[in-house]
């Protein structure tokens, strides 16, 4: 999961890209990068860290041009410690291409071997995004055969990319002297939308909030398998480039990843979380009698909409019982368990008066590893709670994710191989209530009937691309980001969770 943005304008774009990346910061905190284009030359700056730390005034001044792209990185493959793997990536032939990618290729190693032996291209990092860039570059070379480049050739190249790639990918690329191309995988697993500014600029981004926050009106989401090509004069061309597209977005975007003020594939993330609270309320009532609950307390941030709706339906007070330190990052994506444990109390502080002598229902968006949940339950007890019930707006996370979320090993998932009762005992709650998988899909899916299904593989073990085996999962696990365990200096420890 990363945040990507690209823009074609008639005025300098460095500040626009910077502002858009700030709005997408919740999607990645490991590294950030911007590249701009002026007179067929690319200007790039990228480094590890968050946007506000990576880009200083001197860096921004060195990014001239009226078109460009950027990324905030959350590594799910390759080497998390390497600045070489920060994006954007660049290749000089054909034309000169820069690219940013959100997602995870499941056949990256096979493609890497193929690129070397058949396409005679060299991959210098462990990043699947560099593999993707070289596949795109090779397909552009085939489509043009030394000739000119126009929309027809661009779309032919993207069609070739679709035939070769497996997994999830939302991509924005710039071709030197020609324009911007953006496309999604044939299942639309990772989000990508585009819109226009009042001056005619065209922006593509992972979430609609990046468009709206930079003065661009959302036009629509890219369809699965679709590509758009925006020439440097602002003309936009669009074409379906996949043979059998099917819209099956990642449902974890709505549960946790996306900002609540975004609209993804026609679905309001905020409304989706309200709906999840409604269906969760039914599960709570069947497990814990409402008269045994004194107060409903969310675990900040992304569980708040679900918790408010749940409290309303139960007829119970909604209270903010935890105050969040916004300068500590997501424990979910920290490199080591001991760092993750230590950071929970740095990240949250309990308001004792909201817990003392009460039976509290804590609401979280999801329970992944269980480490944070166990610590939070203990914090509630230490604050004086008589009983602590835990409700999850998402079902049990039982299976690895292979499409760009960093939870690929079964051993790391507290619900894998455990019953709900066993998980309850592990986290120390008096009751544990999970969302139902099918209820979750209905709650989100009813907001846009055009969505044909969801990738909910981390909940139900069904991988929408239909080509994932146990061997693939084991291999992908070997490709997980290499980082020093318990490295407290990691930039991933310093993000205020925007969701």
Coordinates of C-alpha atoms in Angstrom, one line a residue:
X1 CA 0.0 0.0 0.0
X2 CA 1.5 3.3 -1.2
X3 CA 0.1 6.7 -2.2
X4 CA 0.7 7.8 -5.8
X5 CA -0.1 11.0 -7.7
X6 CA 0.6 12.4 -11.1
X7 CA -0.3 15.7 -12.8
X8 CA -0.1 17.5 -16.2
X9 CA -0.6 21.2 -16.0
X10 CA 0.5 24.5 -17.6
X11 CA 2.1 25.9 -14.5
X12 CA 4.7 24.6 -12.0
X13 CA 3.5 21.4 -10.3
X14 CA 6.1 20.8 -7.5
X15 CA 3.9 22.4 -4.8
X16 CA 0.8 20.6 -6.0
X17 CA 2.5 17.3 -5.9
X18 CA 3.9 18.0 -2.4
X19 CA 0.4 19.0 -1.2
X20 CA -1.1 15.9 -2.7
X21 CA 1.5 13.6 -1.0
X22 CA 0.8 15.2 2.3
X23 CA -2.9 14.3 1.8
X24 CA -1.8 10.7 1.0
X25 CA 0.8 10.4 3.8
X26 CA -1.4 7.9 5.6
X27 CA -0.7 5.5 2.8
X28 CA 3.0 5.3 3.3
X29 CA 5.6 6.7 5.7
X30 CA 8.8 4.9 4.8
X31 CA 9.9 7.1 1.9
X32 CA 8.7 9.9 -0.4
X33 CA 9.7 11.1 -3.8
X34 CA 8.8 13.6 -6.5
X35 CA 9.9 13.9 -10.1
X36 CA 9.0 16.8 -12.4
X37 CA 9.5 17.2 -16.2
X38 CA 10.7 20.3 -18.0
X39 CA 11.7 20.3 -21.7
X40 CA 12.1 16.5 -21.9
X41 CA 14.3 16.5 -18.8
X42 CA 13.3 14.8 -15.5
X43 CA 14.2 16.4 -12.1
X44 CA 13.9 14.0 -9.1
X45 CA 14.3 14.1 -5.4
X46 CA 13.5 11.1 -3.1
X47 CA 14.6 9.9 0.3
X48 CA 13.5 7.9 3.3
X49 CA 11.1 9.6 5.6
X50 CA 7.9 11.5 5.5
X51 CA 7.0 14.2 3.1
X52 CA 7.6 17.1 5.4
X53 CA 11.1 15.8 6.2
X54 CA 12.2 14.7 2.7
X55 CA 11.4 17.9 0.9
X56 CA 13.1 21.2 2.0
X57 CA 12.9 24.5 0.2
X58 CA 16.1 23.8 -1.8
X59 CA 14.7 20.4 -2.9
X60 CA 11.5 22.1 -4.1
X61 CA 13.3 24.7 -6.0
X62 CA 15.2 22.0 -7.9
X63 CA 11.9 20.5 -9.2
X64 CA 10.9 22.7 -12.1
X65 CA 8.3 21.9 -14.7
X66 CA 4.6 21.7 -15.4
X67 CA 4.1 18.0 -15.2
X68 CA 5.3 15.3 -12.7
X69 CA 4.4 12.6 -10.3
X70 CA 5.1 11.5 -6.7
X71 CA 4.8 8.7 -4.2
X72 CA 4.7 8.0 -0.5
X73 CA 6.1 4.5 0.1
X74 CA 4.9 1.7 2.3
X75 CA 7.2 -1.2 1.4
X76 CA 5.7 -4.7 1.0
X77 CA 8.5 -6.1 -1.1
X78 CA 12.2 -5.5 -1.5
X79 CA 14.5 -3.7 1.0
X80 CA 12.7 -1.2 3.3
X81 CA 16.1 0.1 4.4
X82 CA 17.3 1.0 1.0
X83 CA 16.9 4.5 -0.4
X84 CA 17.5 3.0 -3.8
X85 CA 14.1 1.5 -3.7
X86 CA 12.3 4.8 -2.9
X87 CA 10.1 5.8 -5.8
X88 CA 9.8 7.2 -8.5
X89 CA 11.9 4.9 -10.6
X90 CA 13.5 5.9 -13.9
X91 CA 14.6 4.2 -17.1
X92 CA 16.1 6.0 -20.0
X93 CA 14.8 3.9 -22.9
X94 CA 12.6 4.1 -24.8
X95 CA 12.0 7.9 -24.6
X96 CA 12.7 8.1 -20.9
X97 CA 10.1 6.9 -18.5
X98 CA 9.5 7.6 -14.7
X99 CA 7.0 5.6 -12.7
X100 CA 5.3 5.2 -9.4
X101 CA 3.4 2.1 -8.3
X102 CA 0.9 1.1 -5.6
X103 CA 0.4 -2.6 -5.1
X104 CA 2.3 -5.8 -5.2
X105 CA 3.2 -8.0 -8.2
X106 CA 2.8 -11.7 -7.4
X107 CA 5.0 -12.9 -10.3
X108 CA 7.8 -10.3 -9.9
X109 CA 10.6 -12.9 -9.7
X110 CA 9.4 -14.8 -12.8
X111 CA 9.2 -11.4 -14.6
X112 CA 12.7 -10.4 -13.4
X113 CA 14.1 -13.6 -14.9
X114 CA 12.2 -13.1 -18.1
X115 CA 13.3 -9.4 -18.4
X116 CA 16.9 -10.5 -18.2
X117 CA 16.9 -13.6 -20.4
X118 CA 14.3 -12.5 -23.1
X119 CA 14.1 -8.7 -22.9
X120 CA 17.7 -8.0 -22.1
X121 CA 16.9 -5.6 -19.4
X122 CA 18.7 -5.2 -16.1
X123 CA 16.9 -4.9 -12.7
X124 CA 19.1 -3.3 -10.1
X125 CA 17.0 -3.6 -6.9
X126 CA 14.7 -6.0 -5.2
X127 CA 11.6 -3.8 -5.9
X128 CA 8.7 -5.2 -7.9
X129 CA 8.1 -1.6 -9.0
X130 CA 11.4 -1.5 -10.9
X131 CA 10.3 -4.8 -12.6
X132 CA 7.0 -3.2 -13.5
X133 CA 8.7 -0.1 -15.0
X134 CA 10.9 -2.3 -17.2
X135 CA 8.0 -4.3 -18.4
X136 CA 6.2 -1.1 -19.4
X137 CA 9.3 0.3 -21.0
X138 CA 9.8 -2.9 -23.0
X139 CA 6.1 -2.9 -24.1
X140 CA 6.4 0.7 -25.2
X141 CA 9.5 -0.2 -27.2
X142 CA 7.6 -3.0 -28.9
X143 CA 4.5 -0.8 -29.6
X144 CA 6.5 2.0 -31.2
X145 CA 9.2 -0.2 -32.9
X146 CA 11.4 2.9 -33.2
X147 CA 8.6 5.1 -34.5
X148 CA 6.5 7.8 -32.9
X149 CA 4.4 7.6 -29.7
X150 CA 0.7 8.4 -29.5
X151 CA -2.4 7.2 -27.6
X152 CA -2.6 4.0 -29.8
X153 CA 0.9 3.0 -28.9
X154 CA 0.6 3.8 -25.3
X155 CA -2.6 1.7 -24.9
X156 CA -1.1 -1.2 -26.8
X157 CA 1.8 -1.1 -24.4
X158 CA -0.5 -1.1 -21.4
X159 CA -2.4 -4.1 -22.9
X160 CA 1.0 -5.9 -23.1
X161 CA 1.7 -5.0 -19.5
X162 CA -1.7 -6.5 -18.4
X163 CA -0.9 -9.8 -20.3
X164 CA 2.4 -10.2 -18.4
X165 CA 1.7 -8.9 -14.9
X166 CA 0.0 -10.7 -12.1
X167 CA -1.1 -9.2 -8.8
X168 CA -2.3 -5.7 -7.9
X169 CA -1.0 -2.5 -9.4
X170 CA -2.2 1.1 -9.8
X171 CA 0.4 3.0 -11.8
X172 CA 1.2 6.5 -12.9
X173 CA 4.0 7.1 -15.3
X174 CA 5.4 10.0 -17.3
X175 CA 7.0 9.5 -20.8
X176 CA 9.5 12.3 -21.5
X177 CA 8.2 14.8 -24.0
X178 CA 4.9 13.0 -24.4
X179 CA 2.7 13.0 -21.3
X180 CA 1.3 11.0 -18.4
X181 CA -0.1 7.5 -18.5
X182 CA -2.1 6.0 -15.6
X183 CA -3.7 2.5 -15.3
X184 CA -5.1 -0.1 -12.9
X185 CA -4.9 -3.9 -12.8
X186 CA -7.8 -5.8 -14.4
X187 CA -9.4 -6.3 -11.0
X188 CA -9.0 -2.8 -9.8
X189 CA -7.6 -4.1 -6.5
X190 CA -5.8 -0.9 -5.6
X191 CA -7.6 2.5 -6.0
X192 CA -6.8 5.1 -8.7
X193 CA -8.9 8.1 -9.8
X194 CA -8.5 11.3 -11.7
X195 CA -9.9 14.8 -11.9
X196 CA -9.4 18.3 -13.4
X197 CA -8.4 21.6 -12.0
X198 CA -9.9 25.0 -12.9
X199 CA -6.9 25.8 -15.1
X200 CA -7.3 22.6 -17.1
X201 CA -4.7 20.5 -15.2
X202 CA -5.3 16.8 -15.0
X203 CA -4.4 14.9 -11.8
X204 CA -4.4 11.2 -11.1
X205 CA -4.2 10.0 -7.5
X206 CA -4.8 7.0 -5.2
X207 CA -7.6 8.7 -3.3
X208 CA -10.1 11.5 -4.2
X209 CA -9.0 13.5 -1.1
X210 CA -5.7 14.3 -2.9
X211 CA -7.7 15.8 -5.8
X212 CA -10.1 17.8 -3.7
X213 CA -7.4 19.0 -1.4
X214 CA -5.5 20.5 -4.3
X215 CA -8.4 22.1 -6.0
X216 CA -9.2 19.4 -8.5
X217 CA -12.7 18.1 -9.1
X218 CA -13.0 14.4 -9.1
X219 CA -14.1 13.2 -12.5
X220 CA -14.2 9.5 -11.9
X221 CA -12.2 6.4 -10.9
X222 CA -10.3 4.5 -13.5
X223 CA -12.0 1.3 -14.4
X224 CA -10.2 -1.9 -13.7
X225 CA -7.8 -2.6 -16.6
X226 CA -8.4 0.9 -18.0
X227 CA -5.6 3.4 -18.9
X228 CA -5.7 7.1 -19.5
X229 CA -3.0 9.0 -21.5
X230 CA -2.8 12.8 -20.9
X231 CA -0.6 14.6 -23.4
X232 CA 1.5 17.6 -22.3
X233 CA -1.1 20.0 -23.7
X234 CA -3.8 18.5 -21.4
X235 CA -5.7 16.3 -23.9
X236 CA -7.0 13.2 -22.2
X237 CA -7.5 9.8 -24.0
X238 CA -8.9 6.7 -22.3
X239 CA -9.2 3.1 -23.3
X240 CA -9.9 -0.3 -21.7
X241 CA -6.7 -2.3 -22.1
X242 CA -7.6 -5.6 -20.4
X243 CA -9.4 -8.6 -21.9
X244 CA -11.6 -9.6 -19.0
X245 CA -11.8 -6.7 -16.4
X246 CA -13.8 -7.1 -13.2
X247 CA -14.1 -4.6 -10.5
X248 CA -13.1 -6.3 -7.2
X249 CA -11.4 -3.6 -5.0
X250 CA -9.6 -4.4 -1.8
X251 CA -12.2 -4.2 1.0
X252 CA -9.4 -3.4 3.5
X253 CA -9.3 0.0 1.9
X254 CA -12.7 0.7 3.3
X255 CA -12.1 -0.9 6.7
X256 CA -8.8 0.7 7.5
X257 CA -6.4 2.0 4.8
X258 CA -8.2 4.9 3.1
X259 CA -9.0 8.3 4.6
X260 CA -12.7 8.6 5.7
X261 CA -13.1 11.7 3.5
X262 CA -12.2 9.8 0.3
X263 CA -14.6 8.2 -2.2
X264 CA -13.2 5.0 -3.8
X265 CA -15.0 3.4 -6.7
X266 CA -18.1 5.4 -6.0
X267 CA -18.2 4.4 -2.3
X268 CA -17.8 6.9 0.5
X269 CA -15.3 5.4 2.9
X270 CA -17.0 7.2 5.8
X271 CA -20.4 5.8 4.9
X272 CA -18.9 2.3 4.5
X273 CA -17.6 2.5 8.0
X274 CA -20.9 3.7 9.3
X275 CA -22.5 0.7 7.6
X276 CA -20.0 -1.6 9.2
X277 CA -21.0 -0.2 12.6
X278 CA -24.6 -1.0 11.8
X279 CA -24.0 -4.7 11.0
X280 CA -21.5 -5.0 13.9
X281 CA -24.3 -3.8 16.3
X282 CA -26.3 -6.8 15.5
X283 CA -23.4 -9.1 16.3
X284 CA -22.8 -7.3 19.6
X285 CA -26.4 -7.6 20.7
X286 CA -26.3 -11.4 20.0
X287 CA -23.2 -11.7 22.2
X288 CA -23.4 -9.2 25.0
X289 CA -26.7 -7.9 26.3
X290 CA -26.8 -4.1 25.8
X291 CA -27.7 -3.6 29.5
X292 CA -24.3 -5.0 30.4
X293 CA -22.6 -2.2 28.4
X294 CA -22.2 1.2 30.0
X295 CA -20.2 3.0 27.3
X296 CA -18.8 2.6 23.8
X297 CA -15.2 3.8 23.2
X298 CA -13.4 3.7 19.9
X299 CA -9.7 2.9 19.4
X300 CA -8.6 5.9 17.3
X301 CA -8.7 6.7 14.5
X302 CA -10.4 4.7 11.7
X303 CA -12.9 2.9 14.0
X304 CA -14.7 6.1 15.0
X305 CA -17.5 6.1 12.4
X306 CA -18.3 2.4 13.1
X307 CA -18.2 3.1 16.9
X308 CA -20.5 6.1 16.7
X309 CA -23.1 4.2 14.7
X310 CA -22.8 1.1 16.9
X311 CA -23.4 3.3 20.0
X312 CA -26.4 5.0 18.5
X313 CA -28.0 1.6 17.6
X314 CA -27.3 0.2 21.1
X315 CA -28.6 3.4 22.8
X316 CA -25.4 3.7 24.7
X317 CA -23.1 6.7 25.3
X318 CA -20.2 7.2 22.9
X319 CA -17.1 8.5 24.6
X320 CA -13.5 9.3 23.6
X321 CA -11.6 7.2 26.1
X322 CA -8.2 7.3 24.4
X323 CA -6.2 10.3 23.4
X324 CA -3.8 9.7 20.5
X325 CA -0.3 11.0 20.2
X326 CA -0.3 12.0 16.5
X327 CA 3.5 11.9 16.3
X328 CA 3.7 8.1 16.6
X329 CA 3.1 5.9 13.6
X330 CA 0.9 3.0 12.9
X331 CA 1.9 0.0 15.1
X332 CA 0.4 -2.2 12.4
X333 CA 3.4 -1.7 10.1
X334 CA 6.3 -1.4 12.5
X335 CA 9.3 -3.7 11.8
X336 CA 9.6 -5.5 15.1
X337 CA 7.2 -6.9 17.7
X338 CA 9.0 -5.3 20.6
X339 CA 8.9 -1.9 19.0
X340 CA 5.2 -2.4 18.3
X341 CA 4.5 -3.3 21.9
X342 CA 6.5 -0.4 23.3
X343 CA 4.8 2.1 21.0
X344 CA 1.2 1.4 22.0
X345 CA 1.4 3.3 25.2
X346 CA 3.4 6.0 23.5
X347 CA 0.6 6.2 20.9
X348 CA -2.5 6.1 23.2
X349 CA -3.2 7.3 26.7
X350 CA -6.4 6.4 28.5
X351 CA -8.7 8.9 30.1
X352 CA -9.3 7.2 33.4
X353 CA -12.6 8.9 34.2
X354 CA -14.2 7.3 31.1
X355 CA -13.3 3.8 32.3
X356 CA -13.5 3.8 36.1
X357 CA -16.2 1.4 37.3
X358 CA -17.7 0.9 33.9
X359 CA -18.3 -2.0 31.5
X360 CA -16.7 -0.7 28.3
X361 CA -17.2 -1.8 24.8
X362 CA -14.0 -1.0 22.8
X363 CA -14.4 -0.8 19.0
X364 CA -11.5 -1.3 16.7
X365 CA -11.4 -1.3 12.9
X366 CA -9.7 -4.7 12.8
X367 CA -7.5 -7.0 14.8
X368 CA -4.5 -8.2 12.9
X369 CA -1.6 -9.4 15.1
X370 CA -3.5 -9.0 18.4
X371 CA -0.5 -7.4 20.1
X372 CA -2.0 -3.9 20.2
X373 CA -5.4 -5.2 21.2
X374 CA -4.0 -7.1 24.2
X375 CA -2.1 -4.0 25.3
X376 CA -5.2 -1.7 24.9
X377 CA -7.4 -4.1 26.9
X378 CA -4.9 -4.1 29.7
X379 CA -4.8 -0.2 29.6
X380 CA -8.6 -0.1 29.9
X381 CA -8.4 -2.4 33.0
X382 CA -5.6 -0.3 34.5
X383 CA -7.8 2.8 34.0
X384 CA -10.5 1.2 36.2
X385 CA -12.8 -0.6 33.8
X386 CA -14.9 -3.3 35.5
X387 CA -15.3 -5.3 32.3
X388 CA -13.7 -4.8 28.9
X389 CA -15.5 -6.1 25.7
X390 CA -13.8 -5.8 22.4
X391 CA -15.6 -5.5 19.0
X392 CA -13.9 -5.5 15.6
X393 CA -15.6 -3.8 12.6
X394 CA -13.8 -6.3 10.4
X395 CA -13.9 -10.1 10.5
X396 CA -11.0 -12.2 11.8
X397 CA -7.9 -11.7 9.7
X398 CA -6.9 -15.3 9.1
X399 CA -5.0 -15.4 5.8
X400 CA -2.0 -13.7 4.3
X401 CA -2.5 -10.7 2.0
X402 CA -0.5 -10.8 -1.2
X403 CA -1.8 -7.6 -2.9
X404 CA 0.2 -4.9 -1.1
X405 CA -0.7 -5.0 2.7
X406 CA 2.1 -6.1 5.0
X407 CA 0.5 -9.1 6.7
X408 CA 1.7 -12.1 4.6
X409 CA 2.6 -14.8 7.2
X410 CA -0.1 -16.8 8.9
X411 CA 2.0 -17.0 12.0
X412 CA 1.7 -13.3 12.5
X413 CA -2.1 -13.3 12.4
X414 CA -3.7 -13.9 15.9
X415 CA -6.9 -15.3 14.4
X416 CA -5.2 -17.9 12.2
X417 CA -5.6 -21.3 13.7
X418 CA -7.5 -19.9 16.7
X419 CA -11.2 -19.8 17.5
X420 CA -12.8 -16.5 18.5
X421 CA -12.8 -17.8 22.1
X422 CA -9.0 -18.5 21.9
X423 CA -8.4 -15.0 20.5
X424 CA -10.5 -13.5 23.3
X425 CA -8.3 -15.2 25.8
X426 CA -5.1 -14.1 24.1
X427 CA -6.1 -10.4 24.1
X428 CA -7.6 -10.7 27.6
X429 CA -11.1 -9.3 26.9
X430 CA -14.3 -10.3 28.7
X431 CA -16.0 -10.8 25.3
X432 CA -14.8 -10.5 21.7
X433 CA -17.2 -9.8 18.8
X434 CA -16.1 -9.9 15.2
X435 CA -17.8 -8.6 12.1
X436 CA -19.2 -11.3 9.7
X437 CA -17.5 -11.6 6.3
X438 CA -20.6 -11.7 4.2
X439 CA -22.2 -8.9 6.3
X440 CA -19.1 -6.8 5.7
X441 CA -19.2 -7.3 2.0
X442 CA -23.0 -6.4 1.9
X443 CA -22.5 -3.4 4.1
X444 CA -19.9 -1.9 1.8
X445 CA -21.1 -3.3 -1.5
X446 CA -24.6 -1.9 -1.2
X447 CA -23.2 1.6 -1.6
X448 CA -22.3 0.9 -5.2
X449 CA -24.1 -2.0 -7.1
X450 CA -21.6 -1.6 -9.9
X451 CA -18.9 -3.1 -7.7
X452 CA -18.9 -6.8 -8.7
X453 CA -17.2 -8.1 -5.6
X454 CA -14.3 -7.4 -3.3
X455 CA -10.9 -8.8 -2.6
X456 CA -11.4 -9.9 1.0
X457 CA -8.6 -12.5 0.9
X458 CA -7.2 -11.7 4.3
X459 CA -10.6 -12.6 5.7
X460 CA -11.9 -15.4 3.5
X461 CA -8.8 -16.8 1.9
X462 CA -10.2 -16.2 -1.6
X463 CA -7.7 -14.4 -3.9
X464 CA -9.5 -12.6 -6.7
X465 CA -6.8 -13.1 -9.3
X466 CA -7.3 -16.8 -9.0
X467 CA -3.7 -17.7 -9.3
X468 CA -2.3 -17.8 -5.8
X469 CA -1.0 -21.0 -4.3
X470 CA 0.7 -21.9 -1.0
X471 CA 4.0 -21.9 -2.8
X472 CA 3.4 -18.4 -4.1
X473 CA 2.6 -17.2 -0.5
X474 CA 5.8 -18.8 0.8
X475 CA 7.8 -17.2 -2.0
X476 CA 6.2 -13.8 -1.5
X477 CA 7.0 -14.1 2.2
X478 CA 10.7 -14.4 1.3
X479 CA 10.4 -11.1 -0.6
X480 CA 9.0 -9.2 2.4
X481 CA 10.8 -5.9 3.1
X482 CA 14.2 -6.4 4.8
X483 CA 14.5 -4.1 7.8
X484 CA 16.5 -4.1 11.0
X485 CA 14.3 -5.5 13.7
X486 CA 13.5 -3.0 16.4
X487 CA 15.0 -0.1 14.6
X488 CA 13.4 2.7 16.5
X489 CA 14.8 5.3 14.1
X490 CA 12.7 4.0 11.3
X491 CA 10.5 6.8 9.8
X492 CA 7.6 4.4 10.0
X493 CA 7.5 5.2 13.7
X494 CA 6.7 8.9 13.3
X495 CA 3.5 9.2 11.3
X496 CA 0.3 10.7 12.6
X497 CA -2.3 8.3 11.5
X498 CA -4.5 10.3 9.1
X499 CA -7.3 7.8 8.9

